[in-house]
mmCIF file of C-alpha atoms in Angstrom:
data_model
loop_
_atom_site.group_PDB
_atom_site.id
_atom_site.type_symbol
_atom_site.label_atom_id
_atom_site.label_comp_id
_atom_site.label_asym_id
_atom_site.label_seq_id
_atom_site.Cartn_x
_atom_site.Cartn_y
_atom_site.Cartn_z
ATOM 1 C CA MET U 4 45.678 61.329 317.006
ATOM 2 C CA GLU U 5 43.827 63.932 314.902
ATOM 3 C CA ARG U 6 45.839 65.665 312.238
ATOM 4 C CA GLN U 7 45.612 68.938 314.150
ATOM 5 C CA ASP U 8 47.106 67.195 317.247
ATOM 6 C CA LEU U 9 50.055 66.218 315.095
ATOM 7 C CA PHE U 10 50.492 69.765 313.869
ATOM 8 C CA ASN U 11 50.300 70.943 317.550
ATOM 9 C CA ALA U 12 52.930 68.408 318.570
ATOM 10 C CA LEU U 13 55.286 69.481 315.773
ATOM 11 C CA THR U 14 54.663 73.155 316.721
ATOM 12 C CA ASP U 15 55.788 72.280 320.248
ATOM 13 C CA ALA U 16 58.805 70.533 318.860
ATOM 14 C CA MET U 17 59.699 73.690 316.851
ATOM 15 C CA ARG U 18 59.346 75.676 320.026
ATOM 16 C CA GLY U 19 61.585 73.217 322.054
ATOM 17 C CA THR U 20 59.046 71.770 324.406
ATOM 18 C CA VAL U 21 57.554 68.386 323.542
ATOM 19 C CA PRO U 22 55.221 66.548 325.909
ATOM 20 C CA HIS U 23 56.711 63.142 326.927
ATOM 21 C CA ASP U 24 53.659 61.230 325.942
ATOM 22 C CA VAL U 25 53.617 62.265 322.250
ATOM 23 C CA LEU U 26 54.402 59.236 319.890
ATOM 24 C CA GLY U 27 55.527 57.251 322.939
ATOM 25 C CA GLY U 28 58.103 59.875 323.798
ATOM 26 C CA HIS U 29 59.980 59.425 320.490
ATOM 27 C CA LEU U 30 59.444 62.935 319.063
ATOM 28 C CA ARG U 31 62.386 65.200 320.056
ATOM 29 C CA PRO U 32 62.501 69.008 319.965
ATOM 30 C CA GLY U 33 63.944 70.611 316.938
ATOM 31 C CA ARG U 34 63.390 71.813 313.367
ATOM 32 C CA VAL U 35 60.837 69.822 311.436
ATOM 33 C CA LYS U 36 62.070 68.048 308.410
ATOM 34 C CA SER U 37 59.519 67.153 305.873
ATOM 35 C CA ARG U 38 59.665 65.247 302.534
ATOM 36 C CA LEU U 39 57.273 65.030 299.703
ATOM 37 C CA LEU U 40 57.190 61.499 298.328
ATOM 38 C CA GLU U 41 55.419 59.731 295.496
ATOM 39 C CA ALA U 42 54.073 56.331 296.230
ATOM 40 C CA HIS U 43 52.487 53.526 294.106
ATOM 41 C CA THR U 44 50.998 51.081 296.681
ATOM 42 C CA ALA U 45 49.746 47.708 295.590
ATOM 43 C CA GLU U 46 46.175 49.045 295.968
ATOM 44 C CA GLY U 47 45.163 52.628 296.372
ATOM 45 C CA SER U 48 43.877 52.247 299.900
ATOM 46 C CA SER U 49 44.931 52.427 303.642
ATOM 47 C CA ASP U 50 45.761 48.778 303.530
ATOM 48 C CA GLY U 51 48.034 49.299 300.627
ATOM 49 C CA VAL U 52 49.788 52.149 302.359
ATOM 50 C CA GLU U 53 50.199 50.259 305.545
ATOM 51 C CA HIS U 54 51.524 47.247 303.738
ATOM 52 C CA LEU U 55 54.162 49.381 301.892
ATOM 53 C CA LEU U 56 55.166 51.061 305.183
ATOM 54 C CA GLN U 57 55.429 47.690 306.920
ATOM 55 C CA SER U 58 58.004 46.572 304.357
ATOM 56 C CA VAL U 59 60.003 49.774 304.985
ATOM 57 C CA ALA U 60 59.764 49.355 308.693
ATOM 58 C CA ASP U 61 60.997 45.874 308.548
ATOM 59 C CA SER U 62 63.999 46.801 306.483
ATOM 60 C CA ALA U 63 64.823 49.741 308.787
ATOM 61 C CA GLU U 64 64.147 47.731 312.017
ATOM 62 C CA LEU U 65 61.524 50.223 312.961
ATOM 63 C CA ALA U 66 58.049 49.670 314.385
ATOM 64 C CA VAL U 67 55.056 50.854 312.406
ATOM 65 C CA GLN U 68 51.944 52.124 314.096
ATOM 66 C CA ARG U 69 48.656 53.631 312.727
ATOM 67 C CA VAL U 70 48.347 56.781 314.931
ATOM 68 C CA GLY U 71 45.400 58.490 313.183
ATOM 69 C CA ASP U 72 43.273 58.861 310.143
ATOM 70 C CA GLU U 73 45.699 58.006 307.229
ATOM 71 C CA LEU U 74 48.598 58.837 309.721
ATOM 72 C CA TRP U 75 51.323 56.354 310.399
ATOM 73 C CA ALA U 76 54.356 56.485 312.604
ATOM 74 C CA LEU U 77 57.659 54.663 312.066
ATOM 75 C CA LEU U 78 59.257 54.502 315.593
ATOM 76 C CA GLY U 79 62.855 53.727 316.468
ATOM 77 C CA SER U 80 64.541 53.688 319.891
ATOM 78 C CA ASP U 81 64.802 57.519 319.849
ATOM 79 C CA THR U 82 63.261 58.605 316.645
ATOM 80 C CA ALA U 83 59.859 59.118 315.170
ATOM 81 C CA PHE U 84 58.957 59.541 311.468
ATOM 82 C CA VAL U 85 55.263 60.356 310.743
ATOM 83 C CA VAL U 86 53.926 59.569 307.306
ATOM 84 C CA ASP U 87 50.708 61.541 306.350
ATOM 85 C CA ALA U 88 49.089 59.625 303.508
ATOM 86 C CA LEU U 89 45.821 61.480 303.308
ATOM 87 C CA ASN U 90 46.635 61.578 299.674
ATOM 88 C CA PRO U 91 47.456 57.940 298.974
ATOM 89 C CA ARG U 92 49.735 58.726 296.072
ATOM 90 C CA PHE U 93 51.581 61.772 297.335
ATOM 91 C CA TRP U 94 52.811 61.439 300.958
ATOM 92 C CA LEU U 95 54.265 63.859 303.467
ATOM 93 C CA LEU U 96 56.873 62.521 305.783
ATOM 94 C CA HIS U 97 57.603 64.539 309.007
ATOM 95 C CA SER U 98 60.288 64.167 311.530
ATOM 96 C CA THR U 99 62.435 65.986 314.024
ATOM 97 C CA ALA U 100 65.149 63.348 313.911
ATOM 98 C CA SER U 101 68.622 64.275 312.777
ATOM 99 C CA ALA U 102 69.489 64.937 309.142
ATOM 100 C CA VAL U 103 71.732 61.845 309.097
ATOM 101 C CA GLN U 104 68.883 59.607 310.461
ATOM 102 C CA LEU U 105 66.308 60.960 308.034
ATOM 103 C CA ARG U 106 68.813 60.502 305.082
ATOM 104 C CA ARG U 107 69.498 57.031 306.115
ATOM 105 C CA LEU U 108 65.860 56.025 306.237
ATOM 106 C CA LEU U 109 65.269 57.574 302.807
ATOM 107 C CA THR U 110 68.274 56.374 300.885
ATOM 108 C CA GLN U 111 68.641 52.889 302.430
ATOM 109 C CA HIS U 112 65.069 51.907 303.121
ATOM 110 C CA MET U 113 62.436 53.869 301.357
ATOM 111 C CA LEU U 114 63.881 55.191 298.045
ATOM 112 C CA PRO U 115 65.441 51.824 296.979
ATOM 113 C CA SER U 116 61.821 50.497 296.776
ATOM 114 C CA ALA U 117 60.366 50.513 293.225
ATOM 115 C CA ARG U 118 57.216 51.884 294.638
ATOM 116 C CA LEU U 119 58.612 55.050 296.247
ATOM 117 C CA ASP U 120 60.191 58.170 294.715
ATOM 118 C CA ARG U 121 61.031 61.678 295.620
ATOM 119 C CA ALA U 122 59.120 64.619 294.207
ATOM 120 C CA TRP U 123 61.237 66.457 291.718
ATOM 121 C CA PHE U 124 60.746 70.080 291.506
ATOM 122 C CA SER U 125 61.853 72.084 288.431
ATOM 123 C CA SER U 126 63.601 75.442 288.944
ATOM 124 C CA GLU U 127 60.379 77.127 287.909
ATOM 125 C CA GLN U 128 58.379 75.340 290.572
ATOM 126 C CA LEU U 129 60.874 76.185 293.301
ATOM 127 C CA LEU U 130 60.940 79.764 292.277
ATOM 128 C CA GLY U 131 57.129 79.784 292.597
ATOM 129 C CA LEU U 132 57.192 78.781 296.324
ATOM 130 C CA GLU U 133 55.351 81.319 298.495
ATOM 131 C CA GLY U 134 56.922 83.591 301.145
ATOM 132 C CA GLU U 135 59.326 86.377 301.490
ATOM 133 C CA ARG U 136 62.612 84.997 299.985
ATOM 134 C CA ARG U 137 65.531 84.910 302.405
ATOM 135 C CA TRP U 138 68.063 83.009 300.288
ATOM 136 C CA VAL U 139 68.391 81.119 297.088
ATOM 137 C CA ARG U 140 70.837 78.345 296.286
ATOM 138 C CA SER U 141 72.083 77.187 292.811
ATOM 139 C CA SER U 142 74.347 74.148 292.096
ATOM 140 C CA PHE U 143 75.393 72.400 288.919
ATOM 141 C CA ASP U 144 77.576 69.405 287.976
ATOM 142 C CA SER U 145 78.021 68.241 284.479
ATOM 143 C CA ASP U 146 80.277 65.351 285.234
ATOM 144 C CA THR U 147 77.414 62.865 285.618
ATOM 145 C CA LEU U 148 76.343 63.176 281.868
ATOM 146 C CA GLN U 149 79.129 65.027 280.100
ATOM 147 C CA PRO U 150 82.462 64.190 281.892
ATOM 148 C CA ARG U 151 84.575 64.965 278.873
ATOM 149 C CA GLU U 152 82.834 68.185 277.548
ATOM 150 C CA SER U 153 84.520 71.320 278.213
ATOM 151 C CA GLY U 154 84.079 74.873 276.859
ATOM 152 C CA ALA U 155 82.453 78.317 277.499
ATOM 153 C CA ALA U 156 79.028 77.081 276.729
ATOM 154 C CA VAL U 157 78.524 75.025 279.966
ATOM 155 C CA PRO U 158 80.284 75.422 283.321
ATOM 156 C CA ARG U 159 81.800 72.185 284.777
ATOM 157 C CA ARG U 160 80.731 72.694 288.327
ATOM 158 C CA TRP U 161 78.902 75.611 290.021
ATOM 159 C CA ARG U 162 77.645 76.244 293.594
ATOM 160 C CA VAL U 163 76.583 79.556 295.007
ATOM 161 C CA GLN U 164 74.113 80.831 297.649
ATOM 162 C CA VAL U 165 72.638 84.289 297.326
ATOM 163 C CA GLU U 166 71.284 86.023 300.506
ATOM 164 C CA GLY U 167 69.890 89.371 301.214
ATOM 165 C CA GLU U 168 67.272 91.512 299.635
ATOM 166 C CA ASN U 169 65.517 90.142 296.560
ATOM 167 C CA PRO U 170 67.947 87.184 296.113
ATOM 168 C CA ASP U 171 65.829 85.815 293.193
ATOM 169 C CA GLU U 172 66.663 88.850 291.197
ATOM 170 C CA LEU U 173 70.372 88.459 291.758
ATOM 171 C CA LEU U 174 70.244 84.988 290.580
ATOM 172 C CA GLU U 175 68.188 85.949 287.576
ATOM 173 C CA LEU U 176 71.063 88.416 286.689
ATOM 174 C CA VAL U 177 73.520 85.628 286.811
ATOM 175 C CA SER U 178 71.360 83.296 284.656
ATOM 176 C CA LYS U 179 71.441 85.916 281.928
ATOM 177 C CA THR U 180 75.243 85.931 281.805
ATOM 178 C CA GLU U 181 76.527 84.061 278.847
ATOM 179 C CA ARG U 182 79.167 82.187 280.837
ATOM 180 C CA TYR U 183 76.901 80.989 283.722
ATOM 181 C CA ARG U 184 73.411 80.742 282.376
ATOM 182 C CA ALA U 185 73.642 77.060 281.525
ATOM 183 C CA GLY U 186 74.651 76.213 285.140
ATOM 184 C CA ALA U 187 72.312 78.544 287.016
ATOM 185 C CA ALA U 188 69.799 75.832 288.136
ATOM 186 C CA LEU U 189 67.820 76.633 291.123
ATOM 187 C CA THR U 190 68.563 74.043 293.788
ATOM 188 C CA ALA U 191 66.933 75.340 297.056
ATOM 189 C CA VAL U 192 65.154 78.338 298.381
ATOM 190 C CA ALA U 193 64.340 79.597 301.954
ATOM 191 C CA SER U 194 61.329 81.744 302.563
ATOM 192 C CA VAL U 195 59.638 83.491 305.639
ATOM 193 C CA LEU U 196 55.985 83.344 306.183
ATOM 194 C CA ASP U 197 53.819 85.150 308.741
ATOM 195 C CA SER U 198 51.911 82.867 311.079
ATOM 196 C CA PRO U 199 48.361 83.752 312.279
ATOM 197 C CA ALA U 200 49.553 83.867 315.816
ATOM 198 C CA GLY U 201 51.778 86.869 314.919
ATOM 199 C CA GLY U 202 55.054 85.012 314.746
ATOM 200 C CA LYS U 203 57.087 83.850 311.729
ATOM 201 C CA VAL U 204 58.258 80.520 310.237
ATOM 202 C CA GLU U 205 61.105 80.002 307.931
ATOM 203 C CA VAL U 206 60.875 77.084 305.402
ATOM 204 C CA ALA U 207 63.804 75.943 303.280
ATOM 205 C CA ALA U 208 62.850 73.750 300.246
ATOM 206 C CA ASP U 209 65.074 71.934 297.732
ATOM 207 C CA TYR U 210 64.525 70.533 294.256
ATOM 208 C CA GLN U 211 64.307 66.901 295.695
ATOM 209 C CA GLY U 212 61.154 67.486 297.619
ATOM 210 C CA GLY U 213 62.811 68.273 300.889
ATOM 211 C CA PHE U 214 61.633 70.828 303.422
ATOM 212 C CA VAL U 215 63.190 72.105 306.757
ATOM 213 C CA ALA U 216 61.007 74.364 308.961
ATOM 214 C CA SER U 217 61.830 76.416 311.953
ATOM 215 C CA GLY U 218 59.736 79.027 313.987
ATOM 216 C CA ASP U 219 56.756 78.961 316.152
ATOM 217 C CA ASP U 220 53.859 77.451 314.180
ATOM 218 C CA PHE U 221 53.896 74.256 312.237
ATOM 219 C CA HIS U 222 50.195 74.788 311.074
ATOM 220 C CA THR U 223 51.477 77.559 308.786
ATOM 221 C CA VAL U 224 54.118 75.183 307.476
ATOM 222 C CA ALA U 225 51.553 72.468 306.971
ATOM 223 C CA GLY U 226 49.465 74.833 304.896
ATOM 224 C CA LEU U 227 52.460 75.597 302.590
ATOM 225 C CA LEU U 228 53.196 71.837 302.367
ATOM 226 C CA TRP U 229 49.734 70.861 301.373
ATOM 227 C CA ARG U 230 49.359 73.636 298.659
ATOM 228 C CA THR U 231 52.721 72.618 297.262
ATOM 229 C CA LEU U 232 51.561 68.935 297.236
ATOM 230 C CA ASP U 233 48.456 69.906 295.405
ATOM 231 C CA THR U 234 50.489 71.900 292.783
ATOM 232 C CA TYR U 235 52.931 69.085 292.333
ATOM 233 C CA GLU U 236 50.233 66.490 291.957
ATOM 234 C CA ALA U 237 48.625 68.718 289.272
ATOM 235 C CA TYR U 238 51.931 68.994 287.482
ATOM 236 C CA VAL U 239 52.572 65.167 287.441
ATOM 237 C CA ARG U 240 49.051 64.271 286.484
ATOM 238 C CA GLY U 241 49.388 66.957 283.751
ATOM 239 C CA LEU U 242 52.388 65.328 282.285
ATOM 240 C CA GLU U 243 50.526 62.019 282.293
ATOM 241 C CA ALA U 244 47.511 63.454 280.636
ATOM 242 C CA SER U 245 49.626 65.226 277.960
ATOM 243 C CA TYR U 246 52.251 62.657 277.244
ATOM 244 C CA ARG U 247 51.074 59.180 277.815
ATOM 245 C CA LEU U 248 50.596 57.511 274.453
ATOM 246 C CA GLY U 249 47.574 55.217 273.940
ATOM 247 C CA THR U 250 45.064 54.026 271.415
ATOM 248 C CA SER U 251 41.361 53.992 271.335
ATOM 249 C CA ALA U 252 38.845 52.405 268.797
ATOM 250 C CA THR U 253 36.689 54.602 266.621
ATOM 251 C CA GLU U 254 33.232 54.058 265.313
ATOM 252 C CA THR U 255 34.557 53.040 261.906
ATOM 253 C CA MET U 256 36.499 50.066 263.374
ATOM 254 C CA GLY U 257 39.701 52.122 263.219
ATOM 255 C CA MET U 258 42.238 53.032 265.721
ATOM 256 C CA THR U 259 43.229 56.496 266.999
ATOM 257 C CA ILE U 260 46.510 57.297 268.892
ATOM 258 C CA GLU U 261 46.104 59.613 271.852
ATOM 259 C CA GLY U 262 48.653 61.647 273.598
ATOM 260 C CA GLU U 263 51.717 63.711 272.667
ATOM 261 C CA VAL U 264 55.326 63.020 272.420
ATOM 262 C CA ALA U 265 57.318 65.044 274.947
ATOM 263 C CA THR U 266 60.028 66.834 273.024
ATOM 264 C CA ILE U 267 62.728 68.542 275.036
ATOM 265 C CA GLU U 268 64.694 70.923 272.882
ATOM 266 C CA PHE U 269 68.276 71.112 274.327
ATOM 267 C CA PRO U 270 69.209 74.779 275.136
ATOM 268 C CA HIS U 271 72.758 73.973 273.884
ATOM 269 C CA GLN U 272 74.075 71.345 271.477
ATOM 270 C CA VAL U 273 75.334 68.152 273.177
ATOM 271 C CA GLY U 274 79.099 68.041 272.965
ATOM 272 C CA ASP U 275 79.468 64.371 273.494
ATOM 273 C CA LEU U 276 76.180 62.582 272.625
ATOM 274 C CA GLU U 277 77.641 59.074 273.086
ATOM 275 C CA ALA U 278 78.773 59.884 276.748
ATOM 276 C CA LEU U 279 75.305 61.383 277.478
ATOM 277 C CA VAL U 280 73.612 58.192 276.210
ATOM 278 C CA ASP U 281 76.012 56.041 278.163
ATOM 279 C CA ASN U 282 75.601 57.903 281.388
ATOM 280 C CA LEU U 283 71.675 58.317 281.248
ATOM 281 C CA PHE U 284 70.946 54.608 281.320
ATOM 282 C CA THR U 285 73.138 53.317 284.165
ATOM 283 C CA CYS U 286 70.220 52.355 286.540
ATOM 284 C CA LYS U 287 71.801 54.595 289.161
ATOM 285 C CA GLU U 288 70.514 57.685 290.927
ATOM 286 C CA PRO U 289 69.320 60.196 290.103
ATOM 287 C CA PHE U 290 67.927 59.067 286.706
ATOM 288 C CA ARG U 291 66.912 55.402 287.678
ATOM 289 C CA LEU U 292 66.683 54.457 284.088
ATOM 290 C CA TRP U 293 67.808 51.107 282.521
ATOM 291 C CA ALA U 294 68.234 50.511 278.787
ATOM 292 C CA VAL U 295 70.441 49.078 276.109
ATOM 293 C CA PRO U 296 70.543 52.104 273.822
ATOM 294 C CA ARG U 297 70.921 51.584 270.045
ATOM 295 C CA GLN U 298 72.556 53.998 267.467
ATOM 296 C CA VAL U 299 70.107 54.370 264.709
ATOM 297 C CA ARG U 300 72.402 56.372 262.551
ATOM 298 C CA ASP U 301 75.229 58.887 263.052
ATOM 299 C CA GLY U 302 74.134 61.379 265.684
ATOM 300 C CA GLN U 303 70.830 59.605 266.575
ATOM 301 C CA TRP U 304 70.153 57.146 269.336
ATOM 302 C CA GLU U 305 67.065 55.426 270.633
ATOM 303 C CA ALA U 306 66.376 53.415 273.758
ATOM 304 C CA ASN U 307 63.392 51.319 275.086
ATOM 305 C CA ALA U 308 63.920 52.034 278.749
ATOM 306 C CA VAL U 309 62.524 50.844 281.969
ATOM 307 C CA ASP U 310 62.141 53.303 284.878
ATOM 308 C CA LEU U 311 63.228 51.630 288.056
ATOM 309 C CA HIS U 312 60.498 53.429 289.879
ATOM 310 C CA VAL U 313 57.451 51.195 289.449
ATOM 311 C CA GLY U 314 59.230 49.418 286.452
ATOM 312 C CA HIS U 315 57.244 51.232 283.765
ATOM 313 C CA ARG U 316 58.294 51.502 280.189
ATOM 314 C CA LEU U 317 59.291 54.509 278.077
ATOM 315 C CA ARG U 318 61.057 55.258 274.927
ATOM 316 C CA LEU U 319 63.633 57.828 274.458
ATOM 317 C CA GLU U 320 65.068 59.126 271.088
ATOM 318 C CA LEU U 321 68.148 61.370 271.314
ATOM 319 C CA THR U 322 70.152 63.678 269.006
ATOM 320 C CA SER U 323 72.633 66.408 269.853
ATOM 321 C CA LYS U 324 69.784 68.907 269.593
ATOM 322 C CA SER U 325 66.795 67.277 271.269
ATOM 323 C CA LEU U 326 65.311 64.533 273.419
ATOM 324 C CA ARG U 327 61.915 62.886 272.531
ATOM 325 C CA VAL U 328 60.255 60.870 275.332
ATOM 326 C CA LEU U 329 57.310 58.512 274.618
ATOM 327 C CA LEU U 330 55.433 57.342 277.685
ATOM 328 C CA ALA U 331 53.661 54.106 277.762
ATOM 329 C CA PRO U 332 49.939 54.228 278.834
ATOM 330 C CA GLU U 333 50.746 53.292 282.490
ATOM 331 C CA THR U 334 54.146 55.142 282.804
ATOM 332 C CA CYS U 335 54.359 57.493 285.889
ATOM 333 C CA GLY U 336 54.567 61.124 285.231
ATOM 334 C CA ASN U 337 57.076 61.448 288.007
ATOM 335 C CA THR U 338 59.492 59.721 285.676
ATOM 336 C CA LEU U 339 59.431 62.725 283.337
ATOM 337 C CA ALA U 340 59.532 65.238 286.226
ATOM 338 C CA ARG U 341 62.679 63.500 287.564
ATOM 339 C CA LEU U 342 64.270 63.498 284.075
ATOM 340 C CA VAL U 343 63.682 67.301 283.590
ATOM 341 C CA ALA U 344 64.781 68.269 287.118
ATOM 342 C CA ASN U 345 68.040 66.425 286.866
ATOM 343 C CA LEU U 346 68.870 67.505 283.325
ATOM 344 C CA GLN U 347 68.579 71.108 284.701
ATOM 345 C CA HIS U 348 71.207 70.280 287.321
ATOM 346 C CA ARG U 349 73.433 68.149 285.171
ATOM 347 C CA PHE U 350 73.055 69.290 281.527
ATOM 348 C CA ASP U 351 71.594 72.759 281.195
ATOM 349 C CA ALA U 352 69.558 74.898 283.616
ATOM 350 C CA ARG U 353 67.347 76.009 280.964
ATOM 351 C CA THR U 354 66.024 72.508 280.128
ATOM 352 C CA HIS U 355 62.310 72.232 280.228
ATOM 353 C CA VAL U 356 59.354 70.142 278.870
ATOM 354 C CA PRO U 357 56.435 72.198 277.580
ATOM 355 C CA LEU U 358 52.908 71.219 278.653
ATOM 356 C CA PRO U 359 50.591 71.280 275.610
ATOM 357 C CA VAL U 360 47.893 73.994 275.902
ATOM 358 C CA PRO U 361 44.424 72.304 276.136
ATOM 359 C CA ALA U 362 42.320 72.621 272.937
#
């Protein structure tokens, strides 16, 4: 199967007519659900991709087949999941299976692997997705990190969907309101794009790298997905280039430290720093960090943490006003992307990490 054949088949699925011989008859009609995933295979090659997918397939009791150039299918009795690993580190997973079946594959068999993670879009990245906006969704829940904090500075919980003309502008107005601005994190957007054939497609995207497409042309959707993948890869690699700390020898037999410390200035002061520290290093989703934090002095904590994605190391230093993150030379940039995206949805929507301007 060529990649264009796959796009043609997914176009047929979106239109409700799928040939019976496609993927052994496992591809059903319906909306196409896609996921952007970050993978760290044992080796950056097709063999490494296939080995990782085989472990997923064994766990999920699915059959894995190589169906094209860097294309693999995970097949069940009535489902098909296609993994496009043309970029061996950033994969696109496509399926017309039900949302429940896709969620089960991801949460029970793919994401528990230390070698796989979601893409984590910041609110700014979601806002930049192309197309004519149909709706935007915002959600926020501070119970994960600050269960005992209360007050006007931060809403406890928040969920709203804005539809109609220029919904981005309406959410922006809310985000400037003192009472709600800390909770106005952008969670999902839906946009309409024109297809070359004269029709339209609608793509909904969320901050966890999920996409749902409907319409009459998956080729248009694929273009958006690949451009988004390229942008996200540049973001993650930019975080790695900026914030991985390393050393190099100099001509005078000395040593130079390379890289910057990622400093996240908190948009509002932490109300309960001890609770934030306790809840950040539980190993659980969504942060996936393990550590035994240590209080250095009153109002200051530090933790030498392990990211359960790939098992890389990082150091975090916390006060009520800021968070400093020091990445080891091999630590994945997706770790920092995940941290920022989830702080936006669980601490303050205005949280961000600045990328240093190249000299």
